[in-house]
Short mmCIF file of C-alpha atoms and ligand atoms in Angstrom, two decimals:
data_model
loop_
_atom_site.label_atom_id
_atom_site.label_comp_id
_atom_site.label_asym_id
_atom_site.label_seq_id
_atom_site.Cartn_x
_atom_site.Cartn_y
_atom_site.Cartn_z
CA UNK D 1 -31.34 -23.60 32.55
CA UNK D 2 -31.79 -26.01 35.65
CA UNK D 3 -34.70 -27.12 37.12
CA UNK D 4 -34.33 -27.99 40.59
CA UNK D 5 -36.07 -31.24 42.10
CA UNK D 6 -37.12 -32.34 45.92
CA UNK D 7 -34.85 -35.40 46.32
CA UNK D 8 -37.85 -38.04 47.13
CA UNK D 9 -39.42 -37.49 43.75
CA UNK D 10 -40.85 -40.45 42.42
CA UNK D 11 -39.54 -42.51 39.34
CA UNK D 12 -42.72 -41.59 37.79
CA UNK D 13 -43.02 -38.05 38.42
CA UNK D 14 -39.64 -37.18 37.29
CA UNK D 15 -40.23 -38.77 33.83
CA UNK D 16 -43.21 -36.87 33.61
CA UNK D 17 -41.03 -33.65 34.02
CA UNK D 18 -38.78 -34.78 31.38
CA UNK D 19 -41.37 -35.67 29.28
CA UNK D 20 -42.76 -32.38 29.23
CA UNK D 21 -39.41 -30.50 28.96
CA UNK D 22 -38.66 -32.75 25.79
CA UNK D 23 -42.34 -31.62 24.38
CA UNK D 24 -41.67 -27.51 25.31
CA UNK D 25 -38.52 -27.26 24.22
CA UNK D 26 -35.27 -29.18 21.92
CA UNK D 27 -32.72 -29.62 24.42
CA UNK D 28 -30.38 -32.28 25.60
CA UNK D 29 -31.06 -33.14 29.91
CA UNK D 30 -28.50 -33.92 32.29
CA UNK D 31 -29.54 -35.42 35.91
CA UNK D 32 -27.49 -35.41 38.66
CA UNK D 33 -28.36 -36.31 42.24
CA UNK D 34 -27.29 -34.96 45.25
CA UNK D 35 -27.27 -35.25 48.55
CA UNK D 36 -30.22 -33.07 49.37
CA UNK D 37 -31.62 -32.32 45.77
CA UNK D 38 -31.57 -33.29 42.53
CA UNK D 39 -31.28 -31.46 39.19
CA UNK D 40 -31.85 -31.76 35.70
CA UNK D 41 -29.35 -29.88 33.56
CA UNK D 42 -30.85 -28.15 30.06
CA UNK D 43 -29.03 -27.89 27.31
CA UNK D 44 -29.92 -25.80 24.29
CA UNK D 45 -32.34 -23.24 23.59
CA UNK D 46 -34.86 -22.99 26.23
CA UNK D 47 -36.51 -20.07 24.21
CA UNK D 48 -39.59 -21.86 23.86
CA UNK D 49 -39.98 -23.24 27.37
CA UNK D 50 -42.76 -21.53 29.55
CA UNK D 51 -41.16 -21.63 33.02
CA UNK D 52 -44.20 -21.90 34.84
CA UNK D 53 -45.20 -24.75 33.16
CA UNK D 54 -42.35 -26.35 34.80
CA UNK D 55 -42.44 -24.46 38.01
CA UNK D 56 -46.07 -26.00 38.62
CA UNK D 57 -45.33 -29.37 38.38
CA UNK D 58 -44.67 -31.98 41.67
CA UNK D 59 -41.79 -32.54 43.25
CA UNK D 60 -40.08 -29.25 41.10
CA UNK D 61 -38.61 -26.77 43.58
CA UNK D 62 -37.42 -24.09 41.19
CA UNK D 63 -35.79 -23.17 37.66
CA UNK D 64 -32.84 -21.04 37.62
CA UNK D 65 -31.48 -19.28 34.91
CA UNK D 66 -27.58 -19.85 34.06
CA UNK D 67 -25.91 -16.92 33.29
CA UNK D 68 -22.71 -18.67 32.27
CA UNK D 69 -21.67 -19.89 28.33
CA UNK D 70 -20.81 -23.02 29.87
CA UNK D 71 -22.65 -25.89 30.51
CA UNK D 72 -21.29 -29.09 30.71
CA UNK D 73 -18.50 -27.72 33.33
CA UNK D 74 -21.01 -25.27 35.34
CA UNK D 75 -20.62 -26.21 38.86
CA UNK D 76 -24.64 -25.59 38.70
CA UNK D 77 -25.17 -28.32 35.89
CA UNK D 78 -23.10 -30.65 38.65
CA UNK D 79 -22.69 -30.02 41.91
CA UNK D 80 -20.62 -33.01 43.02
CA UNK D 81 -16.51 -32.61 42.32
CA UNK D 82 -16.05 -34.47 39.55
CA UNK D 83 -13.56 -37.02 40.13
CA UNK D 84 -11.26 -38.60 37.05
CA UNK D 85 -10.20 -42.14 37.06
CA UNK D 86 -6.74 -42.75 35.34
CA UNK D 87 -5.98 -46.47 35.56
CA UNK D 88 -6.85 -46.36 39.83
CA UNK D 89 -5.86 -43.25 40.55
CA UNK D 90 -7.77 -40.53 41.74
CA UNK D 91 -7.66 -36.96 40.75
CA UNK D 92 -10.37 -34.53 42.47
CA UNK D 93 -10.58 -36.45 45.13
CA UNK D 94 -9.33 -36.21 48.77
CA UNK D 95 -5.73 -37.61 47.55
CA UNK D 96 -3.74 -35.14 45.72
CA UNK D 97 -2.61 -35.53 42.14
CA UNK D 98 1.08 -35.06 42.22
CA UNK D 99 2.57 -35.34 38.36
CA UNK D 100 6.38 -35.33 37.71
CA UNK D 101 9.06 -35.50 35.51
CA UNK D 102 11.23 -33.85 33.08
CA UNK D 103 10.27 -30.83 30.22
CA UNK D 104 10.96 -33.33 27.64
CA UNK D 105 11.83 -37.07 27.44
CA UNK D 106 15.57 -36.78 26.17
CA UNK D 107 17.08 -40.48 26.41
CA UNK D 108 15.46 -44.00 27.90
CA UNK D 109 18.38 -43.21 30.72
CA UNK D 110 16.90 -39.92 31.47
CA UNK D 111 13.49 -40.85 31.74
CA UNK D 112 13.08 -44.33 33.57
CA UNK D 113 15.64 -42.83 36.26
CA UNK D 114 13.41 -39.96 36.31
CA UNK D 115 10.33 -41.93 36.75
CA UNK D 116 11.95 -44.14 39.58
CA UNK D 117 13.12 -40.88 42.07
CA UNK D 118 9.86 -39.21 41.58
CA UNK D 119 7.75 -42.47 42.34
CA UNK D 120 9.49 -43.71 45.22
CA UNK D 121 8.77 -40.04 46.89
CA UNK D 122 5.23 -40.44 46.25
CA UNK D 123 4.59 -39.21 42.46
CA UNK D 124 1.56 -40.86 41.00
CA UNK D 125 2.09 -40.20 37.52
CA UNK D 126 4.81 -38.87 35.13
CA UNK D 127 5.04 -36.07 32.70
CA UNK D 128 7.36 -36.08 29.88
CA UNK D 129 7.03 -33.84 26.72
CA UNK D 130 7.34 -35.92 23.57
CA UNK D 131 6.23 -33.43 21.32
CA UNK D 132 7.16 -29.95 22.37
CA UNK D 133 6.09 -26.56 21.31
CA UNK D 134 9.00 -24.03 21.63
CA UNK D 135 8.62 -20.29 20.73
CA UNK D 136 12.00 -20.69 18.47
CA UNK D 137 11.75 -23.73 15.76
CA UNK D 138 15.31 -23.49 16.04
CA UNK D 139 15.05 -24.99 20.00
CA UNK D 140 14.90 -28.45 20.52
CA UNK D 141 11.28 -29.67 19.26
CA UNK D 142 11.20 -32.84 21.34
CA UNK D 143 12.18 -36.66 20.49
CA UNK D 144 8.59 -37.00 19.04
CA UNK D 145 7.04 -40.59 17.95
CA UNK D 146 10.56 -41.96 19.87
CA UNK D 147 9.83 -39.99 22.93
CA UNK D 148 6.28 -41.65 23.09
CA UNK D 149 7.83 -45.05 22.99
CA UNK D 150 10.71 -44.14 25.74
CA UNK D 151 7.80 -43.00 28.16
CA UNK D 152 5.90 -46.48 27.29
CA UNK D 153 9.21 -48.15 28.62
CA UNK D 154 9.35 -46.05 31.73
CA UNK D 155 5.41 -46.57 31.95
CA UNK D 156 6.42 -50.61 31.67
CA UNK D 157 9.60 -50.72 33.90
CA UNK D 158 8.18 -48.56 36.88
CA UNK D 159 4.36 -48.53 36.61
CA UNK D 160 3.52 -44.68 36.62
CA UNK D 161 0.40 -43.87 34.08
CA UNK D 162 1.68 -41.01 31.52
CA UNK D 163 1.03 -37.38 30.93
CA UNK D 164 2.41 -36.00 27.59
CA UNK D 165 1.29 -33.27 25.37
CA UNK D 166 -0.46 -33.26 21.93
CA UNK D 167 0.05 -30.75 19.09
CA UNK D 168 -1.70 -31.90 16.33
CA UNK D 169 -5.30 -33.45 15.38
CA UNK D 170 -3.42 -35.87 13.51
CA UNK D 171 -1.91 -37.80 16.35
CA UNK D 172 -4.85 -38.01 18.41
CA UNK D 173 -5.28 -42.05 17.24
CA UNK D 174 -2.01 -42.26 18.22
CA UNK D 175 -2.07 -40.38 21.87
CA UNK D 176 -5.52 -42.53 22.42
CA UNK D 177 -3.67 -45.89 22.64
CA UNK D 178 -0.34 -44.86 24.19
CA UNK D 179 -0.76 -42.05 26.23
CA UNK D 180 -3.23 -42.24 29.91
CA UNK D 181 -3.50 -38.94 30.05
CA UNK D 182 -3.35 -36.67 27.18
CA UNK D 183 -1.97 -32.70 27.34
CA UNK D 184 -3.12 -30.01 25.71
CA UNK D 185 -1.22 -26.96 26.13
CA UNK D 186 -1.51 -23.57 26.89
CA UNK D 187 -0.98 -22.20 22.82
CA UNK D 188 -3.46 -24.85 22.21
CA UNK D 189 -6.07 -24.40 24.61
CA UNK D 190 -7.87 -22.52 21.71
CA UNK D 191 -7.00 -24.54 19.37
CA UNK D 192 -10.76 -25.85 18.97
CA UNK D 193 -10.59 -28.48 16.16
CA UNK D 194 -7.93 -30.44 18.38
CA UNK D 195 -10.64 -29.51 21.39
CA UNK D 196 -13.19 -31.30 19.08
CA UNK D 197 -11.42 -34.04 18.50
CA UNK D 198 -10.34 -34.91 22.17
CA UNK D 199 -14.15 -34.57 22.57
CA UNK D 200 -14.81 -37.64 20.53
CA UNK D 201 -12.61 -40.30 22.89
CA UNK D 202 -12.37 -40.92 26.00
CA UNK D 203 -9.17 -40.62 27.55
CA UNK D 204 -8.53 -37.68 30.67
CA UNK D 205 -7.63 -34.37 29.20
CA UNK D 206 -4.99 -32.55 31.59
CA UNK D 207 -6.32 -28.92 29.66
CA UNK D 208 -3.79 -26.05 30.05
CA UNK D 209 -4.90 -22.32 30.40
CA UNK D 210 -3.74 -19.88 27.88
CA UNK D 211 -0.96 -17.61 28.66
CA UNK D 212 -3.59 -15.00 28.02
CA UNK D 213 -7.16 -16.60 29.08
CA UNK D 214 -9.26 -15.45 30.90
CA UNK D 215 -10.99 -18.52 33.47
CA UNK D 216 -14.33 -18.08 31.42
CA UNK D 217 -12.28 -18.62 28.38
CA UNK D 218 -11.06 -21.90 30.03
CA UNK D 219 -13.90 -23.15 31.06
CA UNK D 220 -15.27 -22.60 27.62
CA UNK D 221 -12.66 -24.47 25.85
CA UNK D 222 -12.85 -27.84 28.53
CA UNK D 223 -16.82 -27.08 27.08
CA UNK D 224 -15.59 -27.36 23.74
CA UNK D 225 -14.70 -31.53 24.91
CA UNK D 226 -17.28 -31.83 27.20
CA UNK D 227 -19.56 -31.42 23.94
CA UNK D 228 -18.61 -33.62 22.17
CA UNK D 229 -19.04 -36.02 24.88
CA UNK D 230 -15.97 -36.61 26.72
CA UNK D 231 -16.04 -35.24 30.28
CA UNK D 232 -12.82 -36.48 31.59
CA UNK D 233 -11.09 -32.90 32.25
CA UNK D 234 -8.37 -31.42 34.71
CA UNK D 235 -7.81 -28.16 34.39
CA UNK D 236 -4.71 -26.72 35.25
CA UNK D 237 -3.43 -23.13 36.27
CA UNK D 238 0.12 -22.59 34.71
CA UNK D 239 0.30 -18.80 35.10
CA UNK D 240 -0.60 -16.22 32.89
CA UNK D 241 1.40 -13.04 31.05
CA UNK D 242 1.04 -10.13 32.88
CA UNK D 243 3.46 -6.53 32.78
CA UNK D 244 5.65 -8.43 35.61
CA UNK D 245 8.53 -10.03 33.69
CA UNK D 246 10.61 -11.23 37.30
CA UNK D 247 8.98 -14.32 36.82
CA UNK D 248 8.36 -16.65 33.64
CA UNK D 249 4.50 -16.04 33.91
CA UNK D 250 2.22 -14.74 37.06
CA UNK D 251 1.04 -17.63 38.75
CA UNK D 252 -2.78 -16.66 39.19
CA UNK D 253 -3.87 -18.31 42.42
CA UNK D 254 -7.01 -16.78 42.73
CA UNK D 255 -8.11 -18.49 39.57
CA UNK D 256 -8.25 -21.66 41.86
CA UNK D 257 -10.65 -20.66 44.39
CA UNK D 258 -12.80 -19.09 41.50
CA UNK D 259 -12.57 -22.30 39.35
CA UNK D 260 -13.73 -24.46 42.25
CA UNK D 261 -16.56 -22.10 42.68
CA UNK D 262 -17.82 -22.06 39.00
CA UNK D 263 -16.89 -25.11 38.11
CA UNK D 264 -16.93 -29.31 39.45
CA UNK D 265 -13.99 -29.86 37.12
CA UNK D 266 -10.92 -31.27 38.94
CA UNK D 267 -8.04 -28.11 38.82
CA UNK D 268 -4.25 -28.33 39.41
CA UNK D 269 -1.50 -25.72 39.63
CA UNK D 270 1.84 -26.17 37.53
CA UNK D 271 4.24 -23.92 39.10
CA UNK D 272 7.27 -24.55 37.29
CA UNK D 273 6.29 -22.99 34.39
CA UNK D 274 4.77 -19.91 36.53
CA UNK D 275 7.93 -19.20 37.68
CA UNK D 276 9.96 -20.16 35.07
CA UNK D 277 12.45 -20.30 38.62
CA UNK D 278 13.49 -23.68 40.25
CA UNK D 279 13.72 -22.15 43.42
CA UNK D 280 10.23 -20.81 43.55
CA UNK D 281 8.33 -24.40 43.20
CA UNK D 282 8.05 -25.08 46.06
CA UNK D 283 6.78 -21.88 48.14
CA UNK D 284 4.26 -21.89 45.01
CA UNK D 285 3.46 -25.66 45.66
CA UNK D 286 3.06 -25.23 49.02
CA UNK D 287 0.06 -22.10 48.00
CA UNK D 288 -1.16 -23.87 45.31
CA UNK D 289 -2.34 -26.79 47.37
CA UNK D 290 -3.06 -24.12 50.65
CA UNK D 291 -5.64 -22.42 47.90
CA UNK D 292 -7.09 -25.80 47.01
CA UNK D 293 -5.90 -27.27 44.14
CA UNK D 294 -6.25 -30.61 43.46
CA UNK D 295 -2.85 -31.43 42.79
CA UNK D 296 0.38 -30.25 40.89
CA UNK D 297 2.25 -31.11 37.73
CA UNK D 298 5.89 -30.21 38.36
CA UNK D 299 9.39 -30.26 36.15
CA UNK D 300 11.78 -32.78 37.97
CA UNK D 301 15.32 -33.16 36.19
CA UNK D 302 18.08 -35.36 36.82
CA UNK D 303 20.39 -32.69 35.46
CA UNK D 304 18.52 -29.26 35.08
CA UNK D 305 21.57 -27.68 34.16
CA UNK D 306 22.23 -29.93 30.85
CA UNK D 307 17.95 -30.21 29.87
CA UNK D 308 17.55 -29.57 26.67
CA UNK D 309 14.47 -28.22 28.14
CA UNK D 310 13.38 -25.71 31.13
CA UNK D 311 16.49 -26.69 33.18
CA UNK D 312 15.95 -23.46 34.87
CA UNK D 313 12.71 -23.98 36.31
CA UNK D 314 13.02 -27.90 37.20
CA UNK D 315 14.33 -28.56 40.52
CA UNK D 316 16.00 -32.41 40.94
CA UNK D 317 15.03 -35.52 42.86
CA UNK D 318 16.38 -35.00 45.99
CA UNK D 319 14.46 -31.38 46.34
CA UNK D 320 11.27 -33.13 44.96
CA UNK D 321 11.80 -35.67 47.77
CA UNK D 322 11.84 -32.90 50.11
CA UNK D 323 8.51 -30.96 49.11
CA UNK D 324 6.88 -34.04 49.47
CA UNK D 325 7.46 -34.68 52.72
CA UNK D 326 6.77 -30.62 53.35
CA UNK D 327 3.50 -30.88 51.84
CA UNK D 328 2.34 -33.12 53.97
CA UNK D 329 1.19 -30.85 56.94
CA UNK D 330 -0.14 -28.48 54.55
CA UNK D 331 -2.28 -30.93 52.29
CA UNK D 332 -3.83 -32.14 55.74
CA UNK D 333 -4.43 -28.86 57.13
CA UNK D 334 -7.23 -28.58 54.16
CA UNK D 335 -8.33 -31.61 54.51
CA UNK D 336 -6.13 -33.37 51.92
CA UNK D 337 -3.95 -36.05 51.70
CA UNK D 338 -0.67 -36.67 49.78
C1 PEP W 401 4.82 -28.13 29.38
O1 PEP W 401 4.08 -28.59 30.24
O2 PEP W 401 5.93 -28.61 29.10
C2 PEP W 401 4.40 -26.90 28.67
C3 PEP W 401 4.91 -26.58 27.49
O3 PEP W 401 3.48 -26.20 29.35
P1 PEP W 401 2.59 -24.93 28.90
O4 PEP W 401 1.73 -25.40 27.78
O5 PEP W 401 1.82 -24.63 30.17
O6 PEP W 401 3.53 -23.84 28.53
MN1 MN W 402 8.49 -27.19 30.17
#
């Protein structure tokens, strides 16, 4: 439930609500203030509470009902964009998130040469699978514990804050002192005791949607962090199965528009492992920021064709370098900038 309040409400008065909320009903309040109203968020069974109790009192305008599961990321709990800080950089704001880099860290080579080419064309933070979840367990399962220390290096030597996923509850110590922003991937987005965890600290969660889940199902598991108190989330949009097997996935751009809409949570688009095609980043790039998003996380190789990872689908340096510099008209014709 959320009560709406007129904006010039005294100090005084608006205790008062919350004072009376408290005595109706056990729920946790959230405040936010906007520009031309504020609200107080509820939280927890409102069974008890007599609306017009509420209704009645000064400076309330009205109570609405939320029909949504979620709470903590309903755009109606928050109305502002939600903006995540990573070590200075912005992501939900007016400048794009653009994250880059290979599949998986493979060699300290690799990755610092990797971080340099994607920085100098205007990256602002680099990805890098450590730990990687393949389908086969016969496929290369990342350099692990070795991999996190190789992306500290290229962290060190070139300055971009790192984005690397987590598999396991185990390591989330770990991921909390070495990692700035911590992945959790599509076959984990359900994965709700790792959810829980990453709920309890409070480093940025870049939260993957399922290759089967639905956007409520999304939002439901970034409410599964936000819960536990930790509401540092960006969502991203990696595409989803459907019966179309051209591509790796179906890159669901509608879900971007509709995620703005129902939610204040920051959302980017990954197309590389959408398409699962090198050669379709960038046209999907180029719609993914058109639609909205907030930014992109992208698979930039070296050497695609050698990877030991995704070769297929990560375009190099010099190509990266170019849909930079083609973005540019696009992120300003929505009012973005790159
Ligand atoms: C990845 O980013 O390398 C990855 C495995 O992504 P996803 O979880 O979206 O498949
Ligand atoms: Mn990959």
């Amino acid at each position: 439930m959320v009560v709406v309040l007129d904006n010039n409400l005294a100090k005084k008065e608006l205790e008062n609500i919350k004072i009376k909320i408290e005595k109706l009903c056990n729920v946790e309040i959230t405040e936010c203030k906007g520009e031309n109203y504020s609200i107080l968020g509820l939280i927890g069974d409102t069974s008890t509470l007599d609306e017009k109790e509420i209704n009645c009192m000064p400076g309330v305008e009205k109570v609405v009902h939320v029909q949504q599961p979620y709470k903590k990321a309903n755009r109606m709990f928050n109305p502002k964009d939600t903006i995540i800080d990573v070590l200075g950089n912005k992501i939900g704001g007016k400048k794009l998130a653009i994250i880059a880099g290979p599949c998986s860290v493979e060699s300290e080579e690799q990755i610092v040469k990797i971080a340099k080419d994607v920085k100098a064309s205007g990256a602002s933070f680099l990805r890098g699978g450590a730990y990687k979840p393949r389908t086969s367990p016969y496929s290369f399962q990342g350099l692990k514990s070795e991999g996190l220390e190789l992306l500290k290096i290229a962290r060190k030597e070139i300055g971009l804050p790192i984005v690397t996923e987590i598999m396991s509850s185990k390591l989330v110590e770990k991921f909390q002192e070495d990692v700035d922003i911590i992945q959790v991937g599509a076959r984990n987005m359900q994965n709700f005791d790792l959810l829980k965890e990453l709920g309890r600290i409070k480093k940025p969660i870049l939260l993957k949607r399922g290759l089967s889940a639905t956007i409520e199902e999304l939002l439901m598991s970034a409410e599964y962090i936000m819960a536990e108190g930790n509401e540092n989330i960006i969502l991203c949009e990696r595409g989803i199965r459907t019966f179309e097997n051209y591509t790796r996935n179906t890159l669901d751009l509608s879900a971007i528009p509709a995620i703005k809409k129902l939610s204040h949570l920051p959302v980017i688009v990954d197309p590389s492992h959408a398409a699962g095609l090198w050669w379709m980043v960038e046209p999907l790039t180029k719609a993914a920021i058109a639609v909205g998003a907030d930014g992109i996380i992208v698979e930039v190789h070296n050497d695609p064709e050698n990877a030991k990872c995704d070769g297929g689908q990560s375009i190099k340096p010099k190509r990266f370098e170019k849909l930079m510099k083609d973005l540019k008209p696009i992120a300003m014709a929505v009012g973005r900038e790159i």
